[in-house]
XYZ file of N, CA and C in Angstrom:
582
model
N 79.026 89.605 111.713
C 77.627 89.280 111.494
C 77.091 88.229 112.463
N 77.744 87.311 113.029
C 77.593 86.738 114.393
C 77.027 87.623 115.490
N 77.767 88.555 115.895
C 77.316 89.261 116.835
C 75.995 90.254 116.494
N 75.815 90.565 115.525
C 74.703 91.379 115.036
C 73.520 90.479 115.150
N 73.823 88.885 114.656
C 72.587 88.079 114.873
C 72.556 88.078 116.417
N 73.441 88.037 116.993
C 73.354 87.666 118.610
C 72.671 88.830 119.171
N 72.930 90.051 118.827
C 72.285 91.407 119.382
C 71.841 92.089 118.382
N 70.621 91.904 117.791
C 69.936 92.391 116.467
C 69.675 93.932 116.881
N 69.547 94.172 118.406
C 69.122 95.699 118.609
C 70.319 96.664 118.990
N 71.598 96.009 119.217
C 72.719 96.602 119.365
C 72.971 97.866 118.519
N 73.372 98.900 119.018
C 74.100 100.180 118.102
C 75.445 99.767 117.516
N 75.735 100.376 116.659
C 77.464 100.256 116.324
C 78.217 100.547 117.361
N 78.110 101.469 118.274
C 78.794 101.615 119.325
C 78.980 100.457 120.228
N 77.939 99.915 120.479
C 77.801 98.912 121.491
C 78.327 97.381 120.812
N 78.253 97.200 119.474
C 78.757 96.198 118.814
C 80.193 96.195 118.857
N 80.858 97.371 118.809
C 82.253 97.717 118.843
C 82.848 97.580 120.162
N 82.048 97.985 121.289
C 82.529 97.849 122.806
C 82.639 96.198 123.020
N 81.511 95.446 122.428
C 81.475 93.909 122.531
C 82.565 93.163 122.359
N 83.013 93.727 120.737
C 84.288 93.030 120.067
C 85.368 93.266 120.989
N 85.491 94.811 121.423
C 86.529 95.151 122.273
C 86.921 94.378 123.615
N 85.975 94.417 124.204
C 86.086 93.594 125.224
C 86.666 92.244 125.104
N 85.813 91.488 124.252
C 86.246 90.045 123.681
C 87.767 90.029 123.203
N 88.192 90.814 122.438
C 89.332 90.839 121.825
C 90.462 91.349 123.111
N 90.379 92.371 123.806
C 91.328 92.403 124.971
C 91.208 91.237 126.275
N 89.973 90.626 126.402
C 90.216 89.422 127.192
C 91.030 88.435 126.402
N 90.812 88.222 125.132
C 91.622 87.086 124.474
C 93.099 87.431 124.460
N 93.541 88.458 124.160
C 94.975 89.162 124.342
C 95.494 88.871 125.876
N 94.904 89.324 126.745
C 95.285 89.118 128.421
C 95.570 87.547 128.326
N 94.494 86.847 128.059
C 94.440 85.399 128.430
C 95.567 84.760 127.819
N 95.719 84.961 126.692
C 96.917 84.249 125.899
C 98.340 84.673 126.483
N 98.391 85.946 126.899
C 99.731 86.261 127.353
C 99.772 85.924 128.838
N 98.851 85.508 129.643
C 98.712 85.141 131.020
C 99.120 83.535 130.713
N 98.383 82.888 130.086
C 98.520 81.376 129.940
C 99.983 81.096 129.665
N 100.517 81.916 128.662
C 102.145 81.355 128.630
C 103.077 81.663 129.852
N 102.534 82.750 130.436
C 103.173 83.044 131.871
C 102.784 82.106 132.976
N 101.675 81.314 132.998
C 101.510 80.264 133.813
C 102.102 79.196 133.764
N 102.463 78.844 132.287
C 103.023 77.525 131.812
C 104.359 77.842 132.707
N 105.119 78.860 132.437
C 106.543 79.235 133.066
C 106.536 78.772 134.387
N 105.705 78.880 135.118
C 105.657 78.468 136.692
C 105.763 77.146 137.074
N 105.571 76.148 135.997
C 105.406 74.815 136.136
C 107.175 74.648 136.338
N 107.308 73.892 137.572
C 108.709 73.536 137.998
C 109.535 72.605 136.895
N 110.538 72.642 136.719
C 111.364 72.052 135.960
C 111.513 72.336 134.251
N 110.145 72.331 133.930
C 110.031 72.385 132.351
C 109.263 73.430 131.858
N 108.744 74.218 132.877
C 107.985 75.412 132.575
C 108.570 76.580 131.927
N 109.874 76.912 132.068
C 110.412 78.100 131.196
C 110.715 77.597 129.557
N 111.160 76.381 129.501
C 111.316 75.752 128.355
C 109.821 75.602 127.635
N 109.010 75.060 128.160
C 107.826 75.108 127.656
C 107.247 76.345 127.006
N 107.281 77.506 128.173
C 106.803 78.861 127.839
C 107.510 79.422 126.732
N 108.895 79.228 126.571
C 109.511 79.771 125.448
C 109.139 79.191 124.256
N 108.937 77.872 124.183
C 108.483 77.118 123.098
C 106.964 77.640 122.448
N 106.262 77.894 123.391
C 104.883 78.425 123.220
C 104.779 79.809 122.642
N 105.797 80.693 123.005
C 105.950 82.099 122.651
C 105.481 82.324 121.305
N 105.911 81.700 120.358
C 105.831 82.224 118.904
C 104.243 81.877 118.481
N 103.954 80.589 118.836
C 102.568 80.450 118.733
C 101.449 81.441 119.202
N 101.820 81.902 120.269
C 100.830 82.862 121.121
C 100.957 84.240 120.383
N 102.274 84.536 119.881
C 102.388 85.718 119.197
C 101.530 85.739 117.542
N 101.567 84.445 117.018
C 100.718 84.451 115.906
C 99.148 84.605 116.277
N 98.775 83.771 117.548
C 97.681 83.963 117.816
C 97.213 85.304 118.100
N 97.865 86.421 118.740
C 97.579 87.585 118.833
C 97.414 88.450 117.551
N 98.400 87.882 116.921
C 98.272 88.754 115.510
C 97.070 88.390 114.821
N 96.491 87.327 114.832
C 95.337 86.501 114.142
C 94.222 87.287 114.953
N 94.130 87.305 116.105
C 93.042 87.973 116.737
C 92.998 89.358 116.561
N 93.969 90.068 116.414
C 94.213 91.469 116.201
C 93.471 91.619 114.685
N 93.968 91.118 113.609
C 93.401 90.993 112.338
C 91.991 90.928 112.282
N 91.440 89.952 112.912
C 90.034 89.927 113.402
C 89.170 90.900 113.738
N 89.668 91.449 114.619
C 89.149 92.562 115.320
C 89.017 93.720 114.606
N 90.554 94.016 113.834
C 90.354 95.338 113.121
C 89.319 94.994 111.838
N 89.168 94.003 111.286
C 88.514 93.726 110.171
C 86.920 93.795 110.532
N 86.668 93.096 111.934
C 85.269 93.189 112.091
C 84.818 94.947 112.357
N 85.771 95.703 113.080
C 85.388 96.929 113.534
C 85.111 97.789 112.164
N 86.109 97.564 110.987
C 85.913 98.080 109.903
C 84.515 97.964 109.136
N 84.034 96.662 109.253
C 82.607 96.104 108.696
C 81.567 96.989 109.442
N 81.894 97.232 110.856
C 80.702 98.168 111.701
C 80.624 99.315 111.094
N 81.928 99.783 110.616
C 81.946 100.911 110.168
C 81.817 101.235 108.393
N 81.207 100.232 107.990
C 80.643 100.361 106.809
C 81.846 100.178 105.600
N 83.193 99.668 106.202
C 84.186 99.464 105.143
C 84.308 97.955 104.963
N 84.022 97.343 103.826
C 84.395 96.266 103.342
C 85.554 96.437 102.338
N 86.699 95.492 103.022
C 88.067 95.555 102.312
C 88.040 94.100 101.571
N 88.012 94.273 100.355
C 88.275 92.779 99.672
C 89.838 92.656 99.242
N 90.468 93.330 98.967
C 91.885 93.457 98.582
C 92.677 92.991 99.727
N 93.664 91.961 99.598
C 94.323 91.668 100.802
C 95.437 92.827 101.494
N 96.036 93.579 100.045
C 96.997 94.521 100.621
C 96.198 95.724 101.403
N 95.069 96.199 100.961
C 94.262 97.026 101.612
C 93.770 96.585 103.104
N 93.507 95.321 103.419
C 93.320 94.747 104.651
C 94.720 94.988 105.409
N 95.898 94.706 105.029
C 96.929 94.716 105.507
C 97.459 96.051 105.868
N 97.142 97.049 105.202
C 97.205 98.482 105.664
C 96.423 98.788 106.963
N 95.187 98.288 107.135
C 94.159 98.527 108.071
C 94.963 97.746 109.387
N 95.394 96.632 109.335
C 96.027 95.718 110.547
C 97.126 96.210 110.907
N 98.263 96.480 109.704
C 99.467 96.807 110.284
C 99.165 98.354 110.745
N 98.646 99.549 110.259
C 98.083 100.483 111.131
C 97.740 100.617 112.498
N 96.864 99.530 112.696
C 96.375 99.193 113.971
C 97.449 98.587 115.090
N 98.114 97.842 114.633
C 99.149 97.164 115.271
C 100.199 98.352 115.884
N 100.206 99.196 115.205
C 101.138 100.584 115.626
C 100.556 101.137 116.630
N 99.268 101.199 116.891
C 98.539 102.165 117.946
C 98.348 103.535 117.266
N 98.459 104.513 117.820
C 97.821 105.761 117.550
C 99.305 106.118 116.470
N 100.428 105.659 116.377
C 101.665 106.000 115.683
C 101.309 105.283 114.259
N 100.434 104.111 113.937
C 100.219 103.813 112.855
C 99.382 104.651 111.809
N 98.140 105.070 112.032
C 97.414 106.147 111.576
C 97.828 107.279 111.084
N 98.949 107.943 112.183
C 99.604 109.105 111.999
C 100.546 109.083 110.851
N 101.295 107.629 110.877
C 102.354 107.430 109.570
C 101.555 107.347 108.445
N 100.385 106.874 108.309
C 99.805 106.777 106.973
C 99.111 108.058 106.633
N 98.837 108.726 107.493
C 98.337 110.150 107.261
C 99.375 111.179 106.708
N 100.621 110.975 107.214
C 101.768 111.604 106.989
C 102.378 111.270 105.535
N 102.477 109.805 105.497
C 102.924 109.288 104.094
C 101.951 110.070 102.845
N 100.702 109.809 103.186
C 99.822 110.072 102.131
C 99.317 111.602 102.043
N 99.972 112.119 102.806
C 99.417 113.778 102.883
C 98.023 113.984 103.381
N 97.406 112.901 104.108
C 95.877 113.370 104.265
C 95.978 114.371 105.655
N 94.994 115.202 105.689
C 95.093 116.052 106.876
C 93.714 115.638 107.561
N 93.495 114.443 107.642
C 92.052 113.721 108.111
C 92.366 112.776 109.413
N 91.991 112.895 110.047
C 91.702 111.591 111.154
C 90.708 110.878 110.480
N 90.705 109.546 111.005
C 89.709 108.576 110.442
C 90.029 108.317 109.043
N 91.324 108.210 108.804
C 91.808 107.963 107.285
C 91.203 106.584 106.847
N 91.055 105.654 107.701
C 90.634 104.087 107.173
C 89.512 104.171 106.630
N 88.511 105.257 106.999
C 87.016 105.334 106.517
C 87.051 106.008 105.309
N 88.032 107.189 105.368
C 88.076 107.990 103.953
C 88.846 107.850 103.046
N 89.873 106.772 103.141
C 90.688 106.716 101.933
C 91.053 105.165 101.606
N 90.708 104.302 102.461
C 91.379 102.925 102.009
C 90.809 102.522 101.015
N 89.590 102.778 100.406
C 88.928 102.211 99.308
C 89.427 102.947 98.165
N 89.896 103.961 98.034
C 90.037 104.806 97.187
C 91.577 104.900 96.527
N 92.454 104.613 97.442
C 93.852 104.683 97.211
C 94.445 103.765 96.248
N 95.104 104.090 95.225
C 95.690 103.301 94.221
C 96.448 101.944 94.868
N 96.612 100.676 94.323
C 97.199 99.675 95.105
C 98.408 99.808 95.085
N 99.284 100.637 94.431
C 100.642 100.931 94.261
C 101.079 101.785 95.597
N 100.265 102.605 95.865
C 100.217 103.565 97.006
C 100.129 102.593 98.353
N 99.174 101.666 98.123
C 98.714 101.121 99.453
C 99.795 100.305 99.713
N 100.674 99.688 98.667
C 101.805 98.763 98.927
C 103.057 99.559 99.509
N 103.288 100.520 99.090
C 104.254 101.583 99.594
C 104.085 101.969 101.023
N 102.615 102.254 101.312
C 102.348 102.234 102.808
C 102.369 101.162 103.560
N 102.157 99.915 103.096
C 102.319 98.569 103.892
C 104.015 98.528 104.203
N 104.524 98.793 102.968
C 106.000 98.582 103.191
C 106.759 99.493 104.417
N 106.329 100.668 104.351
C 106.612 101.785 105.498
C 106.092 101.150 106.968
N 104.986 100.735 106.876
C 104.238 100.347 108.244
C 104.981 99.035 108.725
N 105.244 98.040 107.829
C 105.791 96.931 108.136
C 107.406 97.253 108.718
N 108.141 97.996 108.270
C 109.444 98.268 108.744
C 109.123 99.003 110.270
N 108.261 99.948 110.480
C 108.017 100.383 111.555
C 107.568 99.385 112.542
N 106.850 98.348 112.191
C 106.196 97.636 113.102
C 107.466 96.290 113.589
N 108.293 96.167 112.824
C 109.297 95.228 112.963
C 110.404 95.840 114.078
N 110.281 97.191 113.951
C 111.176 97.986 114.875
C 110.361 98.311 116.290
N 109.373 98.512 116.142
C 108.384 98.745 117.495
C 108.486 97.464 118.062
N 107.788 96.438 117.512
C 107.571 95.277 117.896
C 108.431 94.451 118.484
N 109.502 94.335 117.686
C 110.570 93.766 118.337
C 110.894 93.951 119.699
N 110.867 95.197 120.026
C 111.147 95.764 121.685
C 110.000 95.473 122.435
N 108.884 95.730 122.018
C 107.631 95.208 122.826
C 107.377 93.909 122.972
N 107.387 93.130 121.874
C 106.954 91.889 122.108
C 108.298 91.100 122.714
N 109.515 91.424 122.254
C 110.501 90.725 122.954
C 110.429 91.027 124.502
N 110.195 92.042 124.709
C 110.270 92.499 126.135
C 109.303 91.600 127.118
N 108.184 91.467 126.420
C 106.891 90.834 126.970
C 107.080 89.333 127.104
N 107.794 88.814 126.087
C 108.154 87.346 126.029
C 109.072 87.063 126.775
N 110.038 87.910 127.059
C 110.951 87.674 128.408
C 110.217 87.596 129.629
N 109.529 88.575 129.815
C 108.908 88.904 131.149
C 108.089 88.013 131.545
N 107.332 87.129 130.640
C 106.317 86.004 130.792
C 107.324 84.765 131.120
N 108.375 84.668 130.926
C 109.427 83.393 131.301
C 109.720 83.372 132.969
N 109.471 84.716 133.431
C 109.646 84.822 135.005
C 108.988 83.746 135.923
N 109.586 83.244 136.505
C 109.002 81.752 137.455
C 108.115 82.518 138.898
N 107.467 81.750 139.274
C 106.499 81.622 140.335
C 105.457 82.439 140.306
N 104.898 82.243 138.785
C 103.662 83.056 138.665
C 103.719 84.385 138.128
N 105.044 84.915 138.459
C 105.156 86.269 138.013
C 105.035 86.608 136.724
N 105.293 85.460 135.797
C 105.401 85.582 134.470
C 103.665 85.584 133.773
N 102.880 84.939 134.544
C 101.471 85.022 134.369
C 100.956 86.455 134.397
N 101.454 87.106 135.634
C 100.884 88.501 135.877
C 101.490 89.462 134.604
N 102.712 88.987 134.339
C 103.474 89.993 133.251
C 102.842 89.866 131.986
N 102.469 88.428 131.858
C 101.747 88.011 130.502
C 100.290 88.560 130.327
N 99.694 88.733 131.325
C 98.319 89.025 131.631
C 98.412 90.567 131.162
N 98.976 91.460 131.834
C 98.932 92.674 131.778
C 99.685 93.253 130.667
N 100.851 92.440 130.125
C 101.506 92.807 128.741
C 100.496 92.543 127.756
N 99.814 91.462 127.725
C 99.113 91.072 126.666
C 97.641 92.027 126.441
N 97.246 92.430 127.500
C 96.164 93.415 127.471
C 96.483 94.963 127.032
N 97.790 95.274 127.267
C 98.518 96.518 126.993
C 98.820 96.414 125.330
N 99.198 95.514 125.120
C 99.300 94.999 123.498
C 97.918 95.336 122.808
N 96.972 94.789 123.397
C 95.669 94.802 122.902
C 95.067 96.244 122.937
N 95.229 96.954 123.951
C 94.720 98.280 124.223
C 95.491 98.977 123.071
N 96.808 99.020 122.757
C 97.462 99.750 121.493
C 96.521 99.395 120.508
N 96.159 98.306 119.985
C 95.557 98.222 118.951
C 94.122 98.828 118.690
N 93.542 98.582 119.964
C 92.263 99.265 120.051
C 92.463 100.955 119.682
N 93.608 101.529 120.370
C 93.875 102.935 120.012
C 93.896 103.073 118.830
N 94.622 102.451 117.873
C 95.025 102.498 116.512
C 93.881 102.236 115.955
N 92.755 101.375 116.098
C 91.668 101.028 115.388
C 90.824 102.497 115.269
N 90.765 103.033 116.895
C 89.698 104.242 117.042
C 90.366 105.194 116.338
N 91.654 105.635 116.192
C 92.434 106.631 115.319
C 92.139 106.341 113.946
N 92.201 105.265 113.460
C 91.948 104.770 111.993
C 90.417 105.166 111.529
N 89.587 104.735 112.369
C 88.179 104.677 111.762
C 87.260 106.152 112.467
N 87.615 106.723 113.392
C 86.881 107.424 114.392
C 85.745 106.798 114.892
N 84.637 107.759 114.992
C 83.597 107.548 115.825
C 82.685 106.468 114.891
N 81.968 105.660 115.746
C 81.198 104.623 115.050
C 79.934 105.281 114.375
N 79.341 104.832 113.332
C 78.177 105.429 112.612
C 77.120 105.381 113.480
N 76.112 105.993 113.325
C 74.896 106.197 113.995
C 74.014 104.740 113.710
N 73.969 104.229 112.554
C 73.292 103.114 112.144
C 74.220 101.994 111.792
N 73.616 100.937 112.035
C 74.269 99.546 111.419
C 74.312 99.491 110.128
N 75.505 99.425 109.419
C 75.354 99.637 107.907
C 74.897 98.141 107.283
N 74.269 98.627 106.063
C 73.479 97.387 105.323
C 74.101 96.226 105.278
N 75.560 95.950 104.979
C 76.304 94.716 104.879
C 76.176 94.130 105.893
N 75.852 94.322 107.280
C 75.882 93.691 108.375
C 74.542 93.697 109.058
N 73.761 94.067 108.431
C 72.112 93.900 109.079
C 71.792 92.502 109.449
N 71.117 92.201 110.412
C 70.655 90.982 110.951
C 69.589 90.478 110.081
């Protein structure tokens, strides 16, 4: 809503592009900042290791906000927490998330988020969330664990690894969002009109 107020003539595509740029910048800066802390002599590695958990939570929070903001631009208002969780978990898995949802539900459609999220029974949604959660733990442990170790590298190398790694994780979420929702609508939906 704030973005729409600040840019009242922007198209849905332009609004999503602005959201995407801000989200990717936040993901990259968060990762790079932890790596920069690791460059501080004597205490940097310990401090960066301690901050990694908080940065991971910050990334997940930013990702959830981004996914749900894009959903609103697509005219999808998701009130139930389990349905929101499905959208966020699928996006966190990148392109694999929407494919997993489509396969589990037997949907032959791309842009399942727009087509089905509001109509699925809650029992089905919870089952999908369980499957997506398991996949995310397996995939995320490897990716995020590797990135966390890379950010601890000394001499500023960790900052570069954190920046590029954070941006790469963010791009994965952006791919998942695009696969979940498809192309933006031609008009801004009534629920976010300025």
